Amino acid sequence: KPHPYISFWKEFGNTLKWGIVEDHDNRDRLTKLMRFKTTRTETEDENDWVSLEKYVERMKDGQKAIYYLAGESIKQVRDSPFLEKLNEKGYEVILFTDAIDEYVMQHLKEHDGFKFMDISKENFKFAEDDQKDEKEKLDTLKKSFKPLTKFIKDHLKKGLARVQLSTRLASAPCAIVSSEWGYSARMETIMRAQALAQKTSFVEMPKVMEINPMHPVIRALGLLVKEDPDSEKAKETVELLYDTALVSSGFYISDNKGFQTRMQQVMRSALGVDPSEPLSSEPLFDDSEVEDDDEDEAKPEADSMEEEDSPFKMEEVDPAEMDKIKARMANKEDAVSEDGSDDAETTEEL
């Protein structure tokens, strides 16, 4: 059973959030009333919500910001590539799913001396010790990956501010992040929807592509670019990586046609189909190679089923008994025509 205050929060939480946006004088007091789902709470547990006070108590040593991530649903946010390494290192992240949350965070700058930090933004940093370890790893790799980052930036160009090595990715090959002052993926979705409703144009802000230098796909791509800086295969791979990174990072793919074409090329390659092979209306096999359908073979047997096996077989009637029944019916009809009465016994006999 939900705690009374949790029931209250579920019912009026968005109203309190709007108060944080509108009521500057009482913003700090209202902030203390907020409750959150985080990476450490149970999604299905109705009472497992966290206050900011509780979050700050559980922060890692050296952590200087309150981490959060926004998305359309708890599942989408939990599956985000931005969370993987933070989960591995034991950080707790607040999960936002309401549209109003993005507006709230524009007005909440800090709590109890800790700034709020969107982990999908370019300015994200781990706690000091973890950040130092990750940076040292990248420093040894930057030079060898410089040709690849330049190749990606030169090829994609539009909508990409820069390409850089990532400290935050674990199993994902790459991700798309917003600049510190740009729109997050969730906010961009909201702004795009508003622009569509108001029939106005929406201008996408330049994004940053982060690549994971430990990932085998990125490493293989780096070797391919080094061997052939003009490789068409490398260009196609970069475009597909960018498309999939947009999706996994929560952004909108504007070039749907190009994405569809690239995915079909991947499928052709996986199935060994020549990229130039046209459509065909020819049968897949020779008719002689196709076995008869089991249903066609079974149908004659059903038609020749023995009568005694049928559940709908009628019971046989003795001819002599049938003659007696007909005679009684004839007599009955004569009697009815004379006095208009009916005899239920004949019906029962039938």
PDB file of N, CA and C in Angstrom, residues 140-213:
ATOM      1  N   THR A 140      46.272   8.530 -23.429  1.00  0.00           N
ATOM      2  CA  THR A 140      47.173   7.612 -24.139  1.00  0.00           C
ATOM      3  C   THR A 140      46.619   7.211 -25.510  1.00  0.00           C
ATOM      4  N   LEU A 141      45.326   7.509 -25.758  1.00  0.00           N
ATOM      5  CA  LEU A 141      44.680   7.078 -26.994  1.00  0.00           C
ATOM      6  C   LEU A 141      44.393   8.214 -27.973  1.00  0.00           C
ATOM      7  N   LYS A 142      44.372   9.442 -27.483  1.00  0.00           N
ATOM      8  CA  LYS A 142      43.950  10.581 -28.306  1.00  0.00           C
ATOM      9  C   LYS A 142      44.713  10.683 -29.623  1.00  0.00           C
ATOM     10  N   LYS A 143      46.024  10.531 -29.565  1.00  0.00           N
ATOM     11  CA  LYS A 143      46.840  10.717 -30.762  1.00  0.00           C
ATOM     12  C   LYS A 143      46.513   9.680 -31.828  1.00  0.00           C
ATOM     13  N   SER A 144      46.370   8.411 -31.410  1.00  0.00           N
ATOM     14  CA  SER A 144      46.110   7.353 -32.389  1.00  0.00           C
ATOM     15  C   SER A 144      44.704   7.433 -32.984  1.00  0.00           C
ATOM     16  N   PHE A 145      43.779   8.070 -32.274  1.00  0.00           N
ATOM     17  CA  PHE A 145      42.407   8.174 -32.779  1.00  0.00           C
ATOM     18  C   PHE A 145      42.130   9.513 -33.468  1.00  0.00           C
ATOM     19  N   LYS A 146      43.133  10.372 -33.535  1.00  0.00           N
ATOM     20  CA  LYS A 146      42.925  11.673 -34.153  1.00  0.00           C
ATOM     21  C   LYS A 146      42.514  11.570 -35.625  1.00  0.00           C
ATOM     22  N   PRO A 147      43.130  10.679 -36.445  1.00  0.00           N
ATOM     23  CA  PRO A 147      42.689  10.546 -37.844  1.00  0.00           C
ATOM     24  C   PRO A 147      41.220  10.137 -37.951  1.00  0.00           C
ATOM     25  N   LEU A 148      40.750   9.279 -37.029  1.00  0.00           N
ATOM     26  CA  LEU A 148      39.356   8.831 -37.084  1.00  0.00           C
ATOM     27  C   LEU A 148      38.389   9.950 -36.703  1.00  0.00           C
ATOM     28  N   THR A 149      38.684  10.678 -35.625  1.00  0.00           N
ATOM     29  CA  THR A 149      37.790  11.764 -35.221  1.00  0.00           C
ATOM     30  C   THR A 149      37.714  12.836 -36.315  1.00  0.00           C
ATOM     31  N   LYS A 150      38.818  13.110 -36.984  1.00  0.00           N
ATOM     32  CA  LYS A 150      38.825  14.088 -38.074  1.00  0.00           C
ATOM     33  C   LYS A 150      38.023  13.566 -39.259  1.00  0.00           C
ATOM     34  N   PHE A 151      38.181  12.281 -39.560  1.00  0.00           N
ATOM     35  CA  PHE A 151      37.462  11.667 -40.675  1.00  0.00           C
ATOM     36  C   PHE A 151      35.951  11.758 -40.437  1.00  0.00           C
ATOM     37  N   ILE A 152      35.506  11.430 -39.220  1.00  0.00           N
ATOM     38  CA  ILE A 152      34.073  11.468 -38.892  1.00  0.00           C
ATOM     39  C   ILE A 152      33.537  12.891 -39.005  1.00  0.00           C
ATOM     40  N   LYS A 153      34.268  13.848 -38.449  1.00  0.00           N
ATOM     41  CA  LYS A 153      33.824  15.248 -38.487  1.00  0.00           C
ATOM     42  C   LYS A 153      33.749  15.762 -39.919  1.00  0.00           C
ATOM     43  N   ASP A 154      34.748  15.459 -40.732  1.00  0.00           N
ATOM     44  CA  ASP A 154      34.770  15.938 -42.117  1.00  0.00           C
ATOM     45  C   ASP A 154      33.660  15.309 -42.946  1.00  0.00           C
ATOM     46  N   HIS A 155      33.334  14.060 -42.653  1.00  0.00           N
ATOM     47  CA  HIS A 155      32.328  13.377 -43.465  1.00  0.00           C
ATOM     48  C   HIS A 155      30.900  13.752 -43.067  1.00  0.00           C
ATOM     49  N   LEU A 156      30.630  13.828 -41.778  1.00  0.00           N
ATOM     50  CA  LEU A 156      29.260  14.121 -41.331  1.00  0.00           C
ATOM     51  C   LEU A 156      28.927  15.618 -41.453  1.00  0.00           C
ATOM     52  N   LYS A 157      29.845  16.457 -41.024  1.00  0.00           N
ATOM     53  CA  LYS A 157      29.733  17.917 -41.150  1.00  0.00           C
ATOM     54  C   LYS A 157      28.449  18.474 -40.537  1.00  0.00           C
ATOM     55  N   LYS A 158      27.322  18.386 -41.267  1.00  0.00           N
ATOM     56  CA  LYS A 158      26.087  19.062 -40.874  1.00  0.00           C
ATOM     57  C   LYS A 158      25.585  18.603 -39.508  1.00  0.00           C
ATOM     58  N   GLY A 159      25.318  19.570 -38.638  1.00  0.00           N
ATOM     59  CA  GLY A 159      24.716  19.289 -37.340  1.00  0.00           C
ATOM     60  C   GLY A 159      25.672  18.745 -36.302  1.00  0.00           C
ATOM     61  N   LEU A 160      26.969  18.656 -36.644  1.00  0.00           N
ATOM     62  CA  LEU A 160      27.943  18.092 -35.716  1.00  0.00           C
ATOM     63  C   LEU A 160      28.985  19.142 -35.358  1.00  0.00           C
ATOM     64  N   ALA A 161      29.017  19.507 -34.089  1.00  0.00           N
ATOM     65  CA  ALA A 161      29.973  20.529 -33.651  1.00  0.00           C
ATOM     66  C   ALA A 161      31.382  19.967 -33.588  1.00  0.00           C
ATOM     67  N   ARG A 162      31.519  18.759 -33.044  1.00  0.00           N
ATOM     68  CA  ARG A 162      32.839  18.130 -32.949  1.00  0.00           C
ATOM     69  C   ARG A 162      32.685  16.649 -32.623  1.00  0.00           C
ATOM     70  N   VAL A 163      33.798  15.939 -32.759  1.00  0.00           N
ATOM     71  CA  VAL A 163      33.871  14.514 -32.428  1.00  0.00           C
ATOM     72  C   VAL A 163      34.983  14.344 -31.405  1.00  0.00           C
ATOM     73  N   GLN A 164      34.719  13.604 -30.340  1.00  0.00           N
ATOM     74  CA  GLN A 164      35.717  13.442 -29.288  1.00  0.00           C
ATOM     75  C   GLN A 164      35.617  12.061 -28.652  1.00  0.00           C
ATOM     76  N   LEU A 165      36.686  11.658 -27.991  1.00  0.00           N
ATOM     77  CA  LEU A 165      36.690  10.385 -27.284  1.00  0.00           C
ATOM     78  C   LEU A 165      35.851  10.507 -26.012  1.00  0.00           C
ATOM     79  N   SER A 166      35.217   9.413 -25.635  1.00  0.00           N
ATOM     80  CA  SER A 166      34.283   9.452 -24.512  1.00  0.00           C
ATOM     81  C   SER A 166      34.850   8.773 -23.266  1.00  0.00           C
ATOM     82  N   THR A 167      34.540   9.376 -22.123  1.00  0.00           N
ATOM     83  CA  THR A 167      34.895   8.753 -20.839  1.00  0.00           C
ATOM     84  C   THR A 167      33.693   8.042 -20.220  1.00  0.00           C
ATOM     85  N   ARG A 168      32.486   8.266 -20.778  1.00  0.00           N
ATOM     86  CA  ARG A 168      31.269   7.806 -20.098  1.00  0.00           C
ATOM     87  C   ARG A 168      30.656   6.531 -20.695  1.00  0.00           C
ATOM     88  N   LEU A 169      31.144   6.079 -21.861  1.00  0.00           N
ATOM     89  CA  LEU A 169      30.522   4.931 -22.523  1.00  0.00           C
ATOM     90  C   LEU A 169      31.170   3.624 -22.092  1.00  0.00           C
ATOM     91  N   ALA A 170      30.344   2.575 -22.029  1.00  0.00           N
ATOM     92  CA  ALA A 170      30.844   1.251 -21.648  1.00  0.00           C
ATOM     93  C   ALA A 170      30.733   0.292 -22.832  1.00  0.00           C
ATOM     94  N   SER A 171      29.525  -0.238 -23.113  1.00  0.00           N
ATOM     95  CA  SER A 171      29.369  -1.212 -24.195  1.00  0.00           C
ATOM     96  C   SER A 171      28.958  -0.575 -25.520  1.00  0.00           C
ATOM     97  N   ALA A 172      28.513   0.690 -25.499  1.00  0.00           N
ATOM     98  CA  ALA A 172      28.082   1.360 -26.724  1.00  0.00           C
ATOM     99  C   ALA A 172      29.290   1.877 -27.504  1.00  0.00           C
ATOM    100  N   PRO A 173      29.280   1.787 -28.848  1.00  0.00           N
ATOM    101  CA  PRO A 173      30.410   2.287 -29.638  1.00  0.00           C
ATOM    102  C   PRO A 173      30.469   3.809 -29.693  1.00  0.00           C
ATOM    103  N   CYS A 174      29.290   4.452 -29.607  1.00  0.00           N
ATOM    104  CA  CYS A 174      29.276   5.916 -29.664  1.00  0.00           C
ATOM    105  C   CYS A 174      27.943   6.445 -29.142  1.00  0.00           C
ATOM    106  N   ALA A 175      27.892   7.752 -28.935  1.00  0.00           N
ATOM    107  CA  ALA A 175      26.676   8.405 -28.452  1.00  0.00           C
ATOM    108  C   ALA A 175      26.685   9.851 -28.919  1.00  0.00           C
ATOM    109  N   ILE A 176      25.498  10.446 -28.929  1.00  0.00           N
ATOM    110  CA  ILE A 176      25.361  11.850 -29.293  1.00  0.00           C
ATOM    111  C   ILE A 176      25.000  12.626 -28.030  1.00  0.00           C
ATOM    112  N   VAL A 177      25.762  13.663 -27.725  1.00  0.00           N
ATOM    113  CA  VAL A 177      25.514  14.473 -26.534  1.00  0.00           C
ATOM    114  C   VAL A 177      25.272  15.922 -26.942  1.00  0.00           C
ATOM    115  N   SER A 178      24.575  16.636 -26.065  1.00  0.00           N
ATOM    116  CA  SER A 178      24.315  18.059 -26.298  1.00  0.00           C
ATOM    117  C   SER A 178      25.429  18.884 -25.674  1.00  0.00           C
ATOM    118  N   SER A 179      25.589  20.087 -26.182  1.00  0.00           N
ATOM    119  CA  SER A 179      26.535  21.001 -25.544  1.00  0.00           C
ATOM    120  C   SER A 179      25.975  21.401 -24.182  1.00  0.00           C
ATOM    121  N   GLU A 180      26.795  21.994 -23.353  1.00  0.00           N
ATOM    122  CA  GLU A 180      26.385  22.322 -21.991  1.00  0.00           C
ATOM    123  C   GLU A 180      25.137  23.189 -21.959  1.00  0.00           C
ATOM    124  N   TRP A 181      25.023  24.115 -22.905  1.00  0.00           N
ATOM    125  CA  TRP A 181      23.888  25.034 -22.909  1.00  0.00           C
ATOM    126  C   TRP A 181      22.857  24.675 -23.978  1.00  0.00           C
ATOM    127  N   GLY A 182      23.023  23.524 -24.625  1.00  0.00           N
ATOM    128  CA  GLY A 182      22.067  23.110 -25.655  1.00  0.00           C
ATOM    129  C   GLY A 182      20.900  22.325 -25.078  1.00  0.00           C
ATOM    130  N   TYR A 183      19.954  21.978 -25.958  1.00  0.00           N
ATOM    131  CA  TYR A 183      18.805  21.187 -25.548  1.00  0.00           C
ATOM    132  C   TYR A 183      19.221  19.728 -25.369  1.00  0.00           C
ATOM    133  N   SER A 184      18.711  19.086 -24.333  1.00  0.00           N
ATOM    134  CA  SER A 184      18.881  17.644 -24.195  1.00  0.00           C
ATOM    135  C   SER A 184      17.986  16.963 -25.229  1.00  0.00           C
ATOM    136  N   ALA A 185      18.150  15.661 -25.409  1.00  0.00           N
ATOM    137  CA  ALA A 185      17.322  14.930 -26.369  1.00  0.00           C
ATOM    138  C   ALA A 185      15.842  15.032 -26.003  1.00  0.00           C
ATOM    139  N   ARG A 186      15.534  14.930 -24.715  1.00  0.00           N
ATOM    140  CA  ARG A 186      14.136  15.028 -24.256  1.00  0.00           C
ATOM    141  C   ARG A 186      13.566  16.412 -24.526  1.00  0.00           C
ATOM    142  N   MET A 187      14.340  17.452 -24.224  1.00  0.00           N
ATOM    143  CA  MET A 187      13.870  18.817 -24.444  1.00  0.00           C
ATOM    144  C   MET A 187      13.710  19.091 -25.926  1.00  0.00           C
ATOM    145  N   GLU A 188      14.606  18.566 -26.746  1.00  0.00           N
ATOM    146  CA  GLU A 188      14.498  18.764 -28.187  1.00  0.00           C
ATOM    147  C   GLU A 188      13.223  18.122 -28.725  1.00  0.00           C
ATOM    148  N   THR A 189      12.856  16.964 -28.189  1.00  0.00           N
ATOM    149  CA  THR A 189      11.615  16.302 -28.592  1.00  0.00           C
ATOM    150  C   THR A 189      10.407  17.163 -28.241  1.00  0.00           C
ATOM    151  N   ILE A 190      10.417  17.745 -27.047  1.00  0.00           N
ATOM    152  CA  ILE A 190       9.318  18.605 -26.600  1.00  0.00           C
ATOM    153  C   ILE A 190       9.235  19.853 -27.479  1.00  0.00           C
ATOM    154  N   MET A 191      10.370  20.487 -27.742  1.00  0.00           N
ATOM    155  CA  MET A 191      10.396  21.707 -28.549  1.00  0.00           C
ATOM    156  C   MET A 191       9.962  21.423 -29.990  1.00  0.00           C
ATOM    157  N   ARG A 192      10.348  20.267 -30.514  1.00  0.00           N
ATOM    158  CA  ARG A 192       9.960  19.902 -31.867  1.00  0.00           C
ATOM    159  C   ARG A 192       8.444  19.721 -31.958  1.00  0.00           C
ATOM    160  N   ALA A 193       7.867  19.071 -30.940  1.00  0.00           N
ATOM    161  CA  ALA A 193       6.418  18.858 -30.912  1.00  0.00           C
ATOM    162  C   ALA A 193       5.670  20.189 -30.816  1.00  0.00           C
ATOM    163  N   GLN A 194       6.175  21.115 -30.018  1.00  0.00           N
ATOM    164  CA  GLN A 194       5.545  22.431 -29.886  1.00  0.00           C
ATOM    165  C   GLN A 194       5.624  23.208 -31.188  1.00  0.00           C
ATOM    166  N   ALA A 195       6.765  23.122 -31.866  1.00  0.00           N
ATOM    167  CA  ALA A 195       6.926  23.811 -33.143  1.00  0.00           C
ATOM    168  C   ALA A 195       5.962  23.251 -34.181  1.00  0.00           C
ATOM    169  N   LEU A 196       5.763  21.933 -34.158  1.00  0.00           N
ATOM    170  CA  LEU A 196       4.847  21.299 -35.092  1.00  0.00           C
ATOM    171  C   LEU A 196       3.411  21.735 -34.821  1.00  0.00           C
ATOM    172  N   ALA A 197       3.047  21.804 -33.526  1.00  0.00           N
ATOM    173  CA  ALA A 197       1.684  22.206 -33.158  1.00  0.00           C
ATOM    174  C   ALA A 197       1.420  23.661 -33.535  1.00  0.00           C
ATOM    175  N   GLN A 198       2.448  24.494 -33.431  1.00  0.00           N
ATOM    176  CA  GLN A 198       2.287  25.921 -33.730  1.00  0.00           C
ATOM    177  C   GLN A 198       2.629  26.255 -35.189  1.00  0.00           C
ATOM    178  N   LYS A 199       2.962  25.201 -35.961  1.00  0.00           N
ATOM    179  CA  LYS A 199       3.297  25.353 -37.379  1.00  0.00           C
ATOM    180  C   LYS A 199       4.443  26.333 -37.597  1.00  0.00           C
ATOM    181  N   THR A 200       5.429  26.206 -36.730  1.00  0.00           N
ATOM    182  CA  THR A 200       6.637  27.004 -36.875  1.00  0.00           C
ATOM    183  C   THR A 200       7.815  26.079 -37.126  1.00  0.00           C
ATOM    184  N   SER A 201       8.922  26.632 -37.554  1.00  0.00           N
ATOM    185  CA  SER A 201      10.097  25.803 -37.846  1.00  0.00           C
ATOM    186  C   SER A 201      10.900  25.558 -36.578  1.00  0.00           C
ATOM    187  N   PHE A 202      11.593  24.425 -36.571  1.00  0.00           N
ATOM    188  CA  PHE A 202      12.459  24.095 -35.447  1.00  0.00           C
ATOM    189  C   PHE A 202      13.889  23.960 -35.954  1.00  0.00           C
ATOM    190  N   VAL A 203      14.790  24.693 -35.339  1.00  0.00           N
ATOM    191  CA  VAL A 203      16.196  24.665 -35.751  1.00  0.00           C
ATOM    192  C   VAL A 203      16.982  23.766 -34.803  1.00  0.00           C
ATOM    193  N   GLU A 204      17.571  22.706 -35.369  1.00  0.00           N
ATOM    194  CA  GLU A 204      18.358  21.794 -34.547  1.00  0.00           C
ATOM    195  C   GLU A 204      19.675  22.446 -34.141  1.00  0.00           C
ATOM    196  N   MET A 205      20.056  22.213 -32.898  1.00  0.00           N
ATOM    197  CA  MET A 205      21.316  22.762 -32.410  1.00  0.00           C
ATOM    198  C   MET A 205      22.445  21.775 -32.694  1.00  0.00           C
ATOM    199  N   PRO A 206      23.652  22.268 -32.978  1.00  0.00           N
ATOM    200  CA  PRO A 206      24.791  21.365 -33.239  1.00  0.00           C
ATOM    201  C   PRO A 206      25.039  20.431 -32.054  1.00  0.00           C
ATOM    202  N   LYS A 207      25.409  19.201 -32.368  1.00  0.00           N
ATOM    203  CA  LYS A 207      25.619  18.189 -31.337  1.00  0.00           C
ATOM    204  C   LYS A 207      27.077  17.719 -31.336  1.00  0.00           C
ATOM    205  N   VAL A 208      27.397  16.974 -30.304  1.00  0.00           N
ATOM    206  CA  VAL A 208      28.745  16.428 -30.161  1.00  0.00           C
ATOM    207  C   VAL A 208      28.648  14.904 -30.240  1.00  0.00           C
ATOM    208  N   MET A 209      29.515  14.312 -31.056  1.00  0.00           N
ATOM    209  CA  MET A 209      29.546  12.858 -31.154  1.00  0.00           C
ATOM    210  C   MET A 209      30.719  12.338 -30.327  1.00  0.00           C
ATOM    211  N   GLU A 210      30.417  11.462 -29.383  1.00  0.00           N
ATOM    212  CA  GLU A 210      31.459  10.849 -28.572  1.00  0.00           C
ATOM    213  C   GLU A 210      31.629   9.399 -29.012  1.00  0.00           C
ATOM    214  N   ILE A 211      32.876   8.988 -29.235  1.00  0.00           N
ATOM    215  CA  ILE A 211      33.155   7.609 -29.636  1.00  0.00           C
ATOM    216  C   ILE A 211      33.900   6.896 -28.513  1.00  0.00           C
ATOM    217  N   ASN A 212      33.632   5.608 -28.419  1.00  0.00           N
ATOM    218  CA  ASN A 212      34.234   4.778 -27.371  1.00  0.00           C
ATOM    219  C   ASN A 212      35.506   4.124 -27.922  1.00  0.00           C
ATOM    220  N   PRO A 213      36.691   4.584 -27.549  1.00  0.00           N
ATOM    221  CA  PRO A 213      37.933   4.068 -28.135  1.00  0.00           C
ATOM    222  C   PRO A 213      38.243   2.626 -27.733  1.00  0.00           C
TER     223      PRO A 213
END
